[in-house]
PDB file of C-alpha atoms and ligand atoms in Angstrom:
ATOM      1  CA  MET Q   1     -13.451   7.526 -27.839  1.00 40.00           C
ATOM      2  CA  PRO Q   2     -11.399   5.101 -29.798  1.00 39.00           C
ATOM      3  CA  GLY Q   3     -11.703   1.475 -28.813  1.00 42.00           C
ATOM      4  CA  ASP Q   4     -14.837   2.126 -26.727  1.00 50.00           C
ATOM      5  CA  ARG Q   5     -18.056   0.200 -27.209  1.00 49.00           C
ATOM      6  CA  PRO Q   6     -20.756   2.299 -28.951  1.00 50.00           C
ATOM      7  CA  GLY Q   7     -22.486   4.363 -26.241  1.00 49.00           C
ATOM      8  CA  SER Q   8     -19.720   3.618 -23.644  1.00 54.00           C
ATOM      9  CA  ILE Q   9     -18.211   6.231 -21.529  1.00 67.00           C
ATOM     10  CA  GLY Q  10     -14.926   4.456 -21.357  1.00 94.00           C
ATOM     11  CA  ALA Q  11     -13.109   3.004 -18.187  1.00 97.00           C
ATOM     12  CA  ASP Q  12     -13.397   3.407 -14.558  1.00 97.00           C
ATOM     13  CA  LEU Q  13     -10.012   2.180 -12.947  1.00 98.00           C
ATOM     14  CA  HIS Q  14     -10.607   2.830  -9.380  1.00 98.00           C
ATOM     15  CA  LEU Q  15     -13.395   0.879  -7.704  1.00 98.00           C
ATOM     16  CA  HIS Q  16     -13.937  -0.785  -4.163  1.00 98.00           C
ATOM     17  CA  SER Q  17     -16.186  -3.824  -3.344  1.00 98.00           C
ATOM     18  CA  HIS Q  18     -17.180  -5.106   0.167  1.00 98.00           C
ATOM     19  CA  TYR Q  19     -13.735  -7.176   0.209  1.00 98.00           C
ATOM     20  CA  SER Q  20     -12.435  -3.687   1.494  1.00 98.00           C
ATOM     21  CA  ASP Q  21     -14.359  -0.869   2.482  1.00 97.00           C
ATOM     22  CA  GLY Q  22     -17.078  -0.835  -0.375  1.00 97.00           C
ATOM     23  CA  LEU Q  23     -20.593  -1.863   0.234  1.00 97.00           C
ATOM     24  CA  LEU Q  24     -21.183  -4.112  -2.939  1.00 98.00           C
ATOM     25  CA  THR Q  25     -20.035  -7.508  -4.047  1.00 98.00           C
ATOM     26  CA  PRO Q  26     -17.684  -7.648  -6.819  1.00 98.00           C
ATOM     27  CA  ALA Q  27     -20.445  -9.184  -8.979  1.00 98.00           C
ATOM     28  CA  GLN Q  28     -22.676  -6.074  -8.134  1.00 98.00           C
ATOM     29  CA  MET Q  29     -19.811  -3.816  -8.949  1.00 98.00           C
ATOM     30  CA  VAL Q  30     -19.422  -5.394 -12.316  1.00 98.00           C
ATOM     31  CA  ASP Q  31     -23.148  -5.268 -12.850  1.00 98.00           C
ATOM     32  CA  GLY Q  32     -22.913  -1.444 -11.949  1.00 97.00           C
ATOM     33  CA  ALA Q  33     -20.064  -0.782 -14.462  1.00 96.00           C
ATOM     34  CA  VAL Q  34     -22.270  -2.473 -17.206  1.00 96.00           C
ATOM     35  CA  GLU Q  35     -25.422  -0.338 -16.379  1.00 95.00           C
ATOM     36  CA  ALA Q  36     -23.122   2.715 -16.621  1.00 94.00           C
ATOM     37  CA  GLY Q  37     -22.060   1.619 -20.050  1.00 93.00           C
ATOM     38  CA  LEU Q  38     -18.396   1.211 -19.270  1.00 95.00           C
ATOM     39  CA  ALA Q  39     -16.171  -0.560 -21.768  1.00 95.00           C
ATOM     40  CA  ALA Q  40     -13.595  -1.361 -19.311  1.00 97.00           C
ATOM     41  CA  MET Q  41     -13.240  -1.481 -15.534  1.00 98.00           C
ATOM     42  CA  ALA Q  42     -10.760  -2.215 -12.685  1.00 98.00           C
ATOM     43  CA  LEU Q  43     -11.465  -3.569  -9.102  1.00 98.00           C
ATOM     44  CA  THR Q  44      -9.102  -1.848  -6.807  1.00 98.00           C
ATOM     45  CA  ASP Q  45      -9.769  -2.961  -3.368  1.00 98.00           C
ATOM     46  CA  HIS Q  46      -7.514  -1.792  -0.406  1.00 98.00           C
ATOM     47  CA  ASP Q  47      -4.778  -4.218   0.430  1.00 98.00           C
ATOM     48  CA  THR Q  48      -6.604  -7.446  -1.014  1.00 98.00           C
ATOM     49  CA  LEU Q  49      -6.795  -9.310  -4.128  1.00 98.00           C
ATOM     50  CA  ASP Q  50      -9.699 -11.531  -2.829  1.00 98.00           C
ATOM     51  CA  GLY Q  51     -12.497  -9.885  -4.670  1.00 98.00           C
ATOM     52  CA  LEU Q  52     -10.764 -10.257  -7.983  1.00 98.00           C
ATOM     53  CA  PRO Q  53     -11.808 -14.017  -8.902  1.00 98.00           C
ATOM     54  CA  GLU Q  54     -15.528 -13.105  -8.306  1.00 98.00           C
ATOM     55  CA  ALA Q  55     -15.370 -10.070 -10.543  1.00 98.00           C
ATOM     56  CA  THR Q  56     -13.334 -11.908 -13.235  1.00 98.00           C
ATOM     57  CA  ARG Q  57     -15.985 -14.687 -13.245  1.00 98.00           C
ATOM     58  CA  HIS Q  58     -18.880 -11.990 -13.614  1.00 98.00           C
ATOM     59  CA  VAL Q  59     -17.440  -9.914 -16.285  1.00 98.00           C
ATOM     60  CA  PRO Q  60     -19.572 -10.256 -19.484  1.00 97.00           C
ATOM     61  CA  PRO Q  61     -18.131 -10.517 -23.035  1.00 95.00           C
ATOM     62  CA  GLY Q  62     -17.305  -7.096 -24.559  1.00 92.00           C
ATOM     63  CA  VAL Q  63     -16.229  -5.470 -21.117  1.00 96.00           C
ATOM     64  CA  GLU Q  64     -12.585  -5.471 -20.235  1.00 97.00           C
ATOM     65  CA  PHE Q  65     -11.645  -6.302 -16.685  1.00 98.00           C
ATOM     66  CA  LEU Q  66      -8.343  -5.277 -15.285  1.00 98.00           C
ATOM     67  CA  PRO Q  67      -7.222  -6.841 -12.031  1.00 98.00           C
ATOM     68  CA  GLY Q  68      -5.997  -4.342  -9.492  1.00 98.00           C
ATOM     69  CA  VAL Q  69      -5.405  -3.474  -5.831  1.00 99.00           C
ATOM     70  CA  GLU Q  70      -4.860  -0.198  -3.876  1.00 99.00           C
ATOM     71  CA  LEU Q  71      -1.855  -0.423  -1.689  1.00 98.00           C
ATOM     72  CA  SER Q  72      -1.479   1.437   1.620  1.00 98.00           C
ATOM     73  CA  CYS Q  73       2.009   2.855   1.111  1.00 98.00           C
ATOM     74  CA  VAL Q  74       4.201   5.483   2.876  1.00 98.00           C
ATOM     75  CA  TYR Q  75       6.536   7.964   1.111  1.00 98.00           C
ATOM     76  CA  ARG Q  76       8.620  10.320   2.994  1.00 97.00           C
ATOM     77  CA  GLY Q  77       6.595  10.039   6.110  1.00 96.00           C
ATOM     78  CA  ARG Q  78       3.261  10.563   4.326  1.00 96.00           C
ATOM     79  CA  GLU Q  79       0.540   8.072   3.699  1.00 97.00           C
ATOM     80  CA  ILE Q  80      -0.254   7.556  -0.024  1.00 98.00           C
ATOM     81  CA  HIS Q  81      -2.046   5.034  -1.886  1.00 98.00           C
ATOM     82  CA  LEU Q  82      -0.654   3.210  -5.008  1.00 99.00           C
ATOM     83  CA  LEU Q  83      -2.857   1.392  -7.482  1.00 99.00           C
ATOM     84  CA  ALA Q  84      -1.269  -1.673  -9.062  1.00 99.00           C
ATOM     85  CA  TYR Q  85      -2.874  -2.883 -12.260  1.00 98.00           C
ATOM     86  CA  GLY Q  86      -2.493  -6.249 -14.087  1.00 98.00           C
ATOM     87  CA  VAL Q  87      -1.802  -8.137 -10.935  1.00 98.00           C
ATOM     88  CA  ASP Q  88      -2.534 -12.007 -10.991  1.00 98.00           C
ATOM     89  CA  PRO Q  89      -5.575 -12.715  -8.653  1.00 98.00           C
ATOM     90  CA  GLY Q  90      -4.127 -16.031  -8.054  1.00 97.00           C
ATOM     91  CA  ASP Q  91      -0.582 -14.759  -7.057  1.00 98.00           C
ATOM     92  CA  GLU Q  92      -0.152 -16.777  -3.790  1.00 98.00           C
ATOM     93  CA  ASP Q  93       3.062 -14.954  -2.525  1.00 98.00           C
ATOM     94  CA  LEU Q  94       1.288 -11.559  -3.075  1.00 98.00           C
ATOM     95  CA  ARG Q  95      -1.842 -12.746  -1.377  1.00 98.00           C
ATOM     96  CA  ALA Q  96       0.174 -14.068   1.684  1.00 98.00           C
ATOM     97  CA  PHE Q  97       2.047 -10.651   1.787  1.00 98.00           C
ATOM     98  CA  LEU Q  98      -1.174  -8.852   1.802  1.00 98.00           C
ATOM     99  CA  ALA Q  99      -2.769 -11.163   4.368  1.00 98.00           C
ATOM    100  CA  GLY Q 100      -0.221  -9.829   6.748  1.00 98.00           C
ATOM    101  CA  PHE Q 101      -1.640  -6.300   6.028  1.00 98.00           C
ATOM    102  CA  GLN Q 102      -5.153  -7.507   6.411  1.00 98.00           C
ATOM    103  CA  GLN Q 103      -4.013  -8.954   9.903  1.00 98.00           C
ATOM    104  CA  LYS Q 104      -2.654  -5.522  10.919  1.00 98.00           C
ATOM    105  CA  ARG Q 105      -5.889  -3.960   9.829  1.00 98.00           C
ATOM    106  CA  ARG Q 106      -7.925  -6.161  12.098  1.00 98.00           C
ATOM    107  CA  GLU Q 107      -5.625  -5.492  14.906  1.00 98.00           C
ATOM    108  CA  ARG Q 108      -5.864  -1.854  14.194  1.00 98.00           C
ATOM    109  CA  ALA Q 109      -9.865  -1.819  14.093  1.00 98.00           C
ATOM    110  CA  ALA Q 110      -9.833  -3.668  17.499  1.00 98.00           C
ATOM    111  CA  ARG Q 111      -7.588  -0.867  18.847  1.00 98.00           C
ATOM    112  CA  MET Q 112      -9.918   1.668  17.392  1.00 98.00           C
ATOM    113  CA  VAL Q 113     -12.787  -0.013  19.094  1.00 98.00           C
ATOM    114  CA  SER Q 114     -10.966  -0.061  22.578  1.00 98.00           C
ATOM    115  CA  ARG Q 115     -10.293   3.673  22.210  1.00 98.00           C
ATOM    116  CA  LEU Q 116     -13.906   4.501  21.344  1.00 98.00           C
ATOM    117  CA  GLU Q 117     -14.993   2.262  24.129  1.00 97.00           C
ATOM    118  CA  ARG Q 118     -13.061   4.483  26.331  1.00 97.00           C
ATOM    119  CA  GLN Q 119     -14.952   7.501  25.036  1.00 96.00           C
ATOM    120  CA  GLY Q 120     -18.131   5.891  26.182  1.00 97.00           C
ATOM    121  CA  ILE Q 121     -19.378   4.416  23.001  1.00 97.00           C
ATOM    122  CA  PRO Q 122     -20.370   0.879  23.745  1.00 96.00           C
ATOM    123  CA  MET Q 123     -19.167  -0.672  20.502  1.00 97.00           C
ATOM    124  CA  THR Q 124     -17.437  -4.123  20.060  1.00 97.00           C
ATOM    125  CA  TYR Q 125     -15.136  -5.689  17.562  1.00 98.00           C
ATOM    126  CA  ASP Q 126     -17.633  -8.371  16.613  1.00 97.00           C
ATOM    127  CA  GLU Q 127     -19.897  -5.626  15.777  1.00 97.00           C
ATOM    128  CA  LEU Q 128     -17.609  -4.404  13.124  1.00 96.00           C
ATOM    129  CA  LEU Q 129     -17.195  -7.854  11.726  1.00 96.00           C
ATOM    130  CA  ALA Q 130     -21.121  -8.305  11.575  1.00 97.00           C
ATOM    131  CA  ILE Q 131     -21.406  -4.987   9.697  1.00 96.00           C
ATOM    132  CA  ALA Q 132     -18.632  -5.978   7.157  1.00 96.00           C
ATOM    133  CA  ALA Q 133     -20.362  -9.381   6.603  1.00 95.00           C
ATOM    134  CA  GLU Q 134     -23.880  -7.753   5.990  1.00 96.00           C
ATOM    135  CA  SER Q 135     -23.130  -7.708   2.185  1.00 93.00           C
ATOM    136  CA  GLY Q 136     -22.142 -11.274   2.038  1.00 94.00           C
ATOM    137  CA  PRO Q 137     -19.097 -13.797   2.468  1.00 94.00           C
ATOM    138  CA  GLY Q 138     -15.837 -11.998   2.109  1.00 96.00           C
ATOM    139  CA  GLY Q 139     -17.107  -8.782   3.499  1.00 97.00           C
ATOM    140  CA  GLY Q 140     -14.455  -6.838   5.462  1.00 95.00           C
ATOM    141  CA  THR Q 141     -11.553  -9.062   4.305  1.00 98.00           C
ATOM    142  CA  SER Q 142      -9.588  -5.824   4.460  1.00 98.00           C
ATOM    143  CA  LEU Q 143     -11.187  -3.932   7.502  1.00 98.00           C
ATOM    144  CA  GLY Q 144     -10.853  -0.163   7.502  1.00 98.00           C
ATOM    145  CA  ARG Q 145     -11.992   2.820   9.221  1.00 98.00           C
ATOM    146  CA  PRO Q 146     -15.259   3.099   7.023  1.00 98.00           C
ATOM    147  CA  HIS Q 147     -16.364  -0.096   9.031  1.00 98.00           C
ATOM    148  CA  VAL Q 148     -15.768   1.784  12.313  1.00 98.00           C
ATOM    149  CA  ALA Q 149     -17.514   4.903  11.140  1.00 98.00           C
ATOM    150  CA  GLU Q 150     -20.690   2.754  10.022  1.00 97.00           C
ATOM    151  CA  ALA Q 151     -20.706   1.392  13.689  1.00 98.00           C
ATOM    152  CA  LEU Q 152     -20.293   5.003  15.231  1.00 98.00           C
ATOM    153  CA  VAL Q 153     -23.319   6.011  13.010  1.00 98.00           C
ATOM    154  CA  ARG Q 154     -25.275   2.971  14.364  1.00 97.00           C
ATOM    155  CA  HIS Q 155     -24.558   3.989  17.989  1.00 98.00           C
ATOM    156  CA  GLY Q 156     -25.753   7.415  17.363  1.00 98.00           C
ATOM    157  CA  ALA Q 157     -22.250   8.892  17.907  1.00 98.00           C
ATOM    158  CA  ALA Q 158     -22.186  10.451  14.517  1.00 98.00           C
ATOM    159  CA  VAL Q 159     -24.858  11.561  12.093  1.00 97.00           C
ATOM    160  CA  ASP Q 160     -23.127   9.941   9.250  1.00 96.00           C
ATOM    161  CA  ILE Q 161     -19.980   8.458   7.753  1.00 95.00           C
ATOM    162  CA  ASP Q 162     -18.338  11.974   7.172  1.00 95.00           C
ATOM    163  CA  ASP Q 163     -19.341  13.205  10.677  1.00 97.00           C
ATOM    164  CA  ALA Q 164     -17.855   9.869  12.251  1.00 98.00           C
ATOM    165  CA  PHE Q 165     -14.371  10.657  10.338  1.00 98.00           C
ATOM    166  CA  ARG Q 166     -14.637  14.257  11.287  1.00 98.00           C
ATOM    167  CA  LYS Q 167     -15.315  13.611  14.964  1.00 98.00           C
ATOM    168  CA  TYR Q 168     -13.516  10.413  15.707  1.00 98.00           C
ATOM    169  CA  LEU Q 169     -11.293   8.884  12.926  1.00 98.00           C
ATOM    170  CA  ARG Q 170      -9.090  11.370  11.359  1.00 98.00           C
ATOM    171  CA  ARG Q 171      -5.523  11.638  12.455  1.00 96.00           C
ATOM    172  CA  GLY Q 172      -5.464  13.081  15.945  1.00 96.00           C
ATOM    173  CA  LYS Q 173      -9.045  12.422  16.693  1.00 98.00           C
ATOM    174  CA  PRO Q 174     -10.033  10.053  19.594  1.00 97.00           C
ATOM    175  CA  GLY Q 175     -10.581   6.837  17.590  1.00 98.00           C
ATOM    176  CA  TRP Q 176      -7.490   7.270  15.322  1.00 98.00           C
ATOM    177  CA  VAL Q 177      -4.861   4.680  15.073  1.00 98.00           C
ATOM    178  CA  SER Q 178      -2.070   4.676  12.512  1.00 97.00           C
ATOM    179  CA  LYS Q 179      -2.046   2.029   9.780  1.00 97.00           C
ATOM    180  CA  ALA Q 180       0.628  -0.402   8.616  1.00 97.00           C
ATOM    181  CA  CYS Q 181       1.859   0.793   5.228  1.00 98.00           C
ATOM    182  CA  ILE Q 182       4.262  -0.386   2.646  1.00 98.00           C
ATOM    183  CA  PRO Q 183       7.252   1.858   1.727  1.00 98.00           C
ATOM    184  CA  ALA Q 184       6.671   3.150  -1.698  1.00 98.00           C
ATOM    185  CA  VAL Q 185       9.694   2.204  -3.346  1.00 98.00           C
ATOM    186  CA  ASP Q 186       9.065  -1.459  -1.935  1.00 98.00           C
ATOM    187  CA  ALA Q 187       5.622  -1.584  -3.405  1.00 98.00           C
ATOM    188  CA  ILE Q 188       7.009  -0.228  -6.803  1.00 98.00           C
ATOM    189  CA  ALA Q 189       9.628  -3.089  -6.956  1.00 98.00           C
ATOM    190  CA  LEU Q 190       7.051  -5.610  -5.729  1.00 98.00           C
ATOM    191  CA  VAL Q 191       4.342  -4.741  -8.422  1.00 98.00           C
ATOM    192  CA  HIS Q 192       7.041  -4.571 -11.077  1.00 98.00           C
ATOM    193  CA  SER Q 193       8.409  -8.056 -10.190  1.00 98.00           C
ATOM    194  CA  ARG Q 194       4.914  -9.120 -11.054  1.00 98.00           C
ATOM    195  CA  ALA Q 195       4.956  -7.576 -14.398  1.00 98.00           C
ATOM    196  CA  ALA Q 196       2.224  -5.286 -13.369  1.00 98.00           C
ATOM    197  CA  VAL Q 197       2.104  -1.589 -13.227  1.00 98.00           C
ATOM    198  CA  ILE Q 198       1.635   0.826 -10.443  1.00 99.00           C
ATOM    199  CA  VAL Q 199       0.014   4.331 -10.457  1.00 98.00           C
ATOM    200  CA  ILE Q 200      -0.391   6.905  -7.666  1.00 98.00           C
ATOM    201  CA  ALA Q 201      -4.056   7.121  -6.544  1.00 98.00           C
ATOM    202  CA  HIS Q 202      -5.565  10.768  -5.994  1.00 98.00           C
ATOM    203  CA  PRO Q 203      -2.041  12.388  -5.522  1.00 98.00           C
ATOM    204  CA  ALA Q 204      -3.654  16.017  -4.913  1.00 98.00           C
ATOM    205  CA  LEU Q 205      -5.092  14.680  -1.751  1.00 97.00           C
ATOM    206  CA  ASN Q 206      -1.678  13.437  -0.342  1.00 95.00           C
ATOM    207  CA  LEU Q 207       1.442  14.950  -1.826  1.00 97.00           C
ATOM    208  CA  ALA Q 208       2.840  18.306  -2.610  1.00 96.00           C
ATOM    209  CA  GLU Q 209       3.765  18.665  -6.369  1.00 97.00           C
ATOM    210  CA  THR Q 210       7.677  18.441  -5.716  1.00 97.00           C
ATOM    211  CA  GLU Q 211       7.154  15.042  -3.798  1.00 98.00           C
ATOM    212  CA  LEU Q 212       4.837  13.732  -6.529  1.00 98.00           C
ATOM    213  CA  VAL Q 213       7.550  14.597  -9.106  1.00 98.00           C
ATOM    214  CA  ARG Q 214      10.026  12.805  -6.757  1.00 98.00           C
ATOM    215  CA  LEU Q 215       7.967   9.785  -6.331  1.00 98.00           C
ATOM    216  CA  VAL Q 216       7.195   9.458 -10.051  1.00 98.00           C
ATOM    217  CA  GLY Q 217      10.994   9.497 -10.507  1.00 98.00           C
ATOM    218  CA  GLU Q 218      11.116   6.287  -8.313  1.00 98.00           C
ATOM    219  CA  GLY Q 219       9.493   4.390 -11.126  1.00 98.00           C
ATOM    220  CA  LEU Q 220       5.809   4.825 -11.192  1.00 98.00           C
ATOM    221  CA  ASP Q 221       4.067   3.981 -14.362  1.00 98.00           C
ATOM    222  CA  GLY Q 222       1.078   6.564 -14.052  1.00 98.00           C
ATOM    223  CA  ILE Q 223      -0.566   9.243 -12.242  1.00 98.00           C
ATOM    224  CA  GLU Q 224      -4.228   9.221 -11.313  1.00 98.00           C
ATOM    225  CA  VAL Q 225      -5.168  12.498 -12.960  1.00 97.00           C
ATOM    226  CA  TRP Q 226      -9.029  12.216 -12.932  1.00 97.00           C
ATOM    227  CA  HIS Q 227     -10.525  11.628  -9.377  1.00 96.00           C
ATOM    228  CA  PRO Q 228     -13.717  12.944  -7.799  1.00 95.00           C
ATOM    229  CA  LYS Q 229     -11.771  14.835  -5.246  1.00 96.00           C
ATOM    230  CA  HIS Q 230      -9.375  16.593  -7.648  1.00 97.00           C
ATOM    231  CA  ALA Q 231     -10.361  20.042  -8.438  1.00 96.00           C
ATOM    232  CA  PRO Q 232     -10.219  21.093 -12.086  1.00 96.00           C
ATOM    233  CA  GLY Q 233      -7.208  23.160 -11.670  1.00 97.00           C
ATOM    234  CA  GLN Q 234      -5.561  20.120 -10.064  1.00 98.00           C
ATOM    235  CA  VAL Q 235      -6.502  17.931 -12.958  1.00 97.00           C
ATOM    236  CA  ARG Q 236      -4.968  20.260 -15.480  1.00 97.00           C
ATOM    237  CA  ARG Q 237      -1.798  20.414 -13.349  1.00 98.00           C
ATOM    238  CA  LEU Q 238      -1.671  16.653 -12.879  1.00 98.00           C
ATOM    239  CA  GLU Q 239      -2.325  16.103 -16.667  1.00 97.00           C
ATOM    240  CA  ALA Q 240       0.591  18.321 -17.549  1.00 98.00           C
ATOM    241  CA  LEU Q 241       2.919  16.544 -15.016  1.00 98.00           C
ATOM    242  CA  ALA Q 242       2.033  13.303 -16.314  1.00 98.00           C
ATOM    243  CA  ARG Q 243       2.818  14.369 -19.885  1.00 98.00           C
ATOM    244  CA  GLN Q 244       5.896  15.908 -18.807  1.00 98.00           C
ATOM    245  CA  ALA Q 245       6.927  12.728 -17.014  1.00 98.00           C
ATOM    246  CA  GLY Q 246       5.970  10.493 -19.718  1.00 98.00           C
ATOM    247  CA  VAL Q 247       3.722   8.391 -17.596  1.00 98.00           C
ATOM    248  CA  ILE Q 248       0.230   7.172 -18.024  1.00 98.00           C
ATOM    249  CA  PRO Q 249      -2.817   9.355 -16.970  1.00 97.00           C
ATOM    250  CA  THR Q 250      -5.272   7.329 -15.485  1.00 97.00           C
ATOM    251  CA  GLY Q 251      -8.623   7.952 -13.616  1.00 97.00           C
ATOM    252  CA  GLY Q 252     -11.512   6.431 -11.710  1.00 97.00           C
ATOM    253  CA  SER Q 253     -14.546   7.121  -9.483  1.00 96.00           C
ATOM    254  CA  ASP Q 254     -13.090   5.578  -6.339  1.00 97.00           C
ATOM    255  CA  TYR Q 255     -16.697   4.293  -5.785  1.00 98.00           C
ATOM    256  CA  HIS Q 256     -17.409   2.729  -2.515  1.00 97.00           C
ATOM    257  CA  GLY Q 257     -21.158   1.832  -2.970  1.00 96.00           C
ATOM    258  CA  PRO Q 258     -24.511   3.712  -2.655  1.00 93.00           C
ATOM    259  CA  GLY Q 259     -24.432   6.322  -0.046  1.00 86.00           C
ATOM    260  CA  ARG Q 260     -20.803   5.790   0.852  1.00 87.00           C
ATOM    261  CA  THR Q 261     -19.457   7.773  -2.240  1.00 83.00           C
ATOM    262  CA  LYS Q 262     -21.165  10.775  -3.559  1.00 84.00           C
ATOM    263  CA  HIS Q 263     -19.969   9.936  -7.192  1.00 89.00           C
ATOM    264  CA  GLU Q 264     -21.225   7.361  -9.215  1.00 92.00           C
ATOM    265  CA  ILE Q 265     -19.350   4.514 -11.136  1.00 95.00           C
ATOM    266  CA  GLY Q 266     -17.980   5.871 -14.252  1.00 92.00           C
ATOM    267  CA  SER Q 267     -17.311   9.275 -13.136  1.00 92.00           C
ATOM    268  CA  SER Q 268     -13.927  10.704 -13.424  1.00 93.00           C
ATOM    269  CA  GLY Q 269     -13.328   7.854 -15.778  1.00 93.00           C
ATOM    270  CA  VAL Q 270     -10.814   7.685 -18.869  1.00 96.00           C
ATOM    271  CA  PRO Q 271     -10.868   6.313 -22.359  1.00 95.00           C
ATOM    272  CA  SER Q 272     -10.729   2.588 -22.399  1.00 93.00           C
ATOM    273  CA  SER Q 273      -7.543   2.773 -24.634  1.00 94.00           C
ATOM    274  CA  THR Q 274      -6.123   3.591 -21.299  1.00 97.00           C
ATOM    275  CA  VAL Q 275      -6.268  -0.001 -20.274  1.00 97.00           C
ATOM    276  CA  GLU Q 276      -4.179  -1.031 -23.393  1.00 96.00           C
ATOM    277  CA  ALA Q 277      -1.638   1.612 -22.536  1.00 97.00           C
ATOM    278  CA  LEU Q 278      -1.215   0.217 -19.122  1.00 98.00           C
ATOM    279  CA  ARG Q 279      -1.141  -3.479 -20.432  1.00 98.00           C
ATOM    280  CA  GLU Q 280       1.551  -2.387 -22.846  1.00 98.00           C
ATOM    281  CA  ALA Q 281       3.589  -0.731 -20.093  1.00 98.00           C
ATOM    282  CA  ALA Q 282       3.247  -3.937 -18.058  1.00 98.00           C
ATOM    283  CA  ARG Q 283       4.837  -5.901 -20.840  1.00 98.00           C
ATOM    284  CA  ASN Q 284       8.160  -4.002 -20.146  1.00 96.00           C
ATOM    285  CA  TYR Q 285       8.451  -5.694 -16.833  1.00 98.00           C
ATOM    286  CA  GLU Q 286       7.954  -9.311 -18.166  1.00 95.00           C
TER     287      GLU Q 286
HETATM  288  P1  AMP I   1      -8.258   3.043   6.208  1.00 65.63           P
HETATM  289  O1  AMP I   1      -7.634   2.628   4.945  1.00 65.63           O
HETATM  290  O2  AMP I   1      -8.814   2.202   7.178  1.00 65.63           O
HETATM  291  O3  AMP I   1      -7.567   4.214   6.865  1.00 65.63           O
HETATM  292  O4  AMP I   1      -9.569   3.928   5.598  1.00 65.63           O
HETATM  293  C1  AMP I   1      -9.430   4.856   4.610  1.00 65.63           C
HETATM  294  C2  AMP I   1     -10.623   4.871   3.719  1.00 65.63           C
HETATM  295  O5  AMP I   1     -11.754   5.594   4.453  1.00 65.63           O
HETATM  296  C3  AMP I   1     -10.683   5.591   2.446  1.00 65.63           C
HETATM  297  O6  AMP I   1     -10.070   4.565   1.508  1.00 65.63           O
HETATM  298  C4  AMP I   1     -12.003   6.107   2.076  1.00 65.63           C
HETATM  299  O7  AMP I   1     -12.644   4.977   1.482  1.00 65.63           O
HETATM  300  C5  AMP I   1     -12.601   6.410   3.552  1.00 65.63           C
HETATM  301  N1  AMP I   1     -12.815   7.677   3.923  1.00 65.63           N
HETATM  302  C6  AMP I   1     -11.614   8.547   4.267  1.00 65.63           C
HETATM  303  N2  AMP I   1     -12.122   9.762   4.729  1.00 65.63           N
HETATM  304  C7  AMP I   1     -13.443   9.581   4.656  1.00 65.63           C
HETATM  305  C8  AMP I   1     -14.556  10.460   4.873  1.00 65.63           C
HETATM  306  N3  AMP I   1     -14.326  11.731   5.427  1.00 65.63           N
HETATM  307  N4  AMP I   1     -15.772   9.982   4.703  1.00 65.63           N
HETATM  308  C9  AMP I   1     -15.982   8.849   4.203  1.00 65.63           C
HETATM  309  N5  AMP I   1     -14.954   7.876   3.927  1.00 65.63           N
HETATM  310  C10 AMP I   1     -13.817   8.238   4.168  1.00 65.63           C
HETATM  311 FE1   FE I   2     -11.705   3.171   0.657  1.00 65.63          FE
HETATM  312 FE1   FE I   3      -7.466   5.737  -1.696  1.00 65.63          FE
HETATM  313 ZN1   ZN I   4      -9.638   3.913  -3.309  1.00 65.63          ZN
END
């Protein structure tokens, strides 16, 4: 692939550390990307920039690091995830804005715990915080359902994380509580005001094609075409849609750590030239 290091498999533009619902520290994520032979990587924790400085410090020469964040958004009544790339890890206004969502996530997790307690599972909110902190300082800055799922497994209420989601944490299940989300059009404006770009994550999981086309028209810069949960037919369709819309096709593993994601770092990756395309698109908003 042009622009890639010899032996490299390119870029993984969708990765989670323990600052959100991943299991590894940002430094460990960087090490994993290096071991996978990647030329470029992005860290895209849910609703937080707090893992970015550590990752940035840890990136070795020859590996490109794109600072990112995965924003929990809502579009026409549906929850969707938008990946922002090229954000400034030190952007205090953005950090303060996201801190509000982190606080709402903590309140939501506490409500989930209360609901599950009423189901007879003797779990506590402090236990969630302890689980999130096991991987080190900063763990669980952006608390989410996977932390609750882990607690459910430890209490023997589910055999694994997937089982916990199926039985308790999906919409309509006893532990489910809705999450505060940013209206997609607001997220697009916010990210562009930072001279950063914004791409829809795993669209095949959340949106019908007509809705996706409509959303792209709201100003998205790219579509995540390659994702472990996209079937080959969906990938082909999304690739064609990105081409038709003139937006950047991106991809990444959505890796959350060993055992938490079935796919390894680097799977569903893209050529590292994609990073340059994203950076170039971002320059249009300066
Ligand atoms: P939240 O943002 O708190 O609603 O949690 C959503 C996160 O849970 C996603 O980003 C995934 O990482 C994870 N997730 C969703 N469904 C499952 C599942 N069935 N098994 C494991 N993890 C899941
Ligand atoms: Fe996640
Ligand atoms: Fe997502
Ligand atoms: Zn993700």
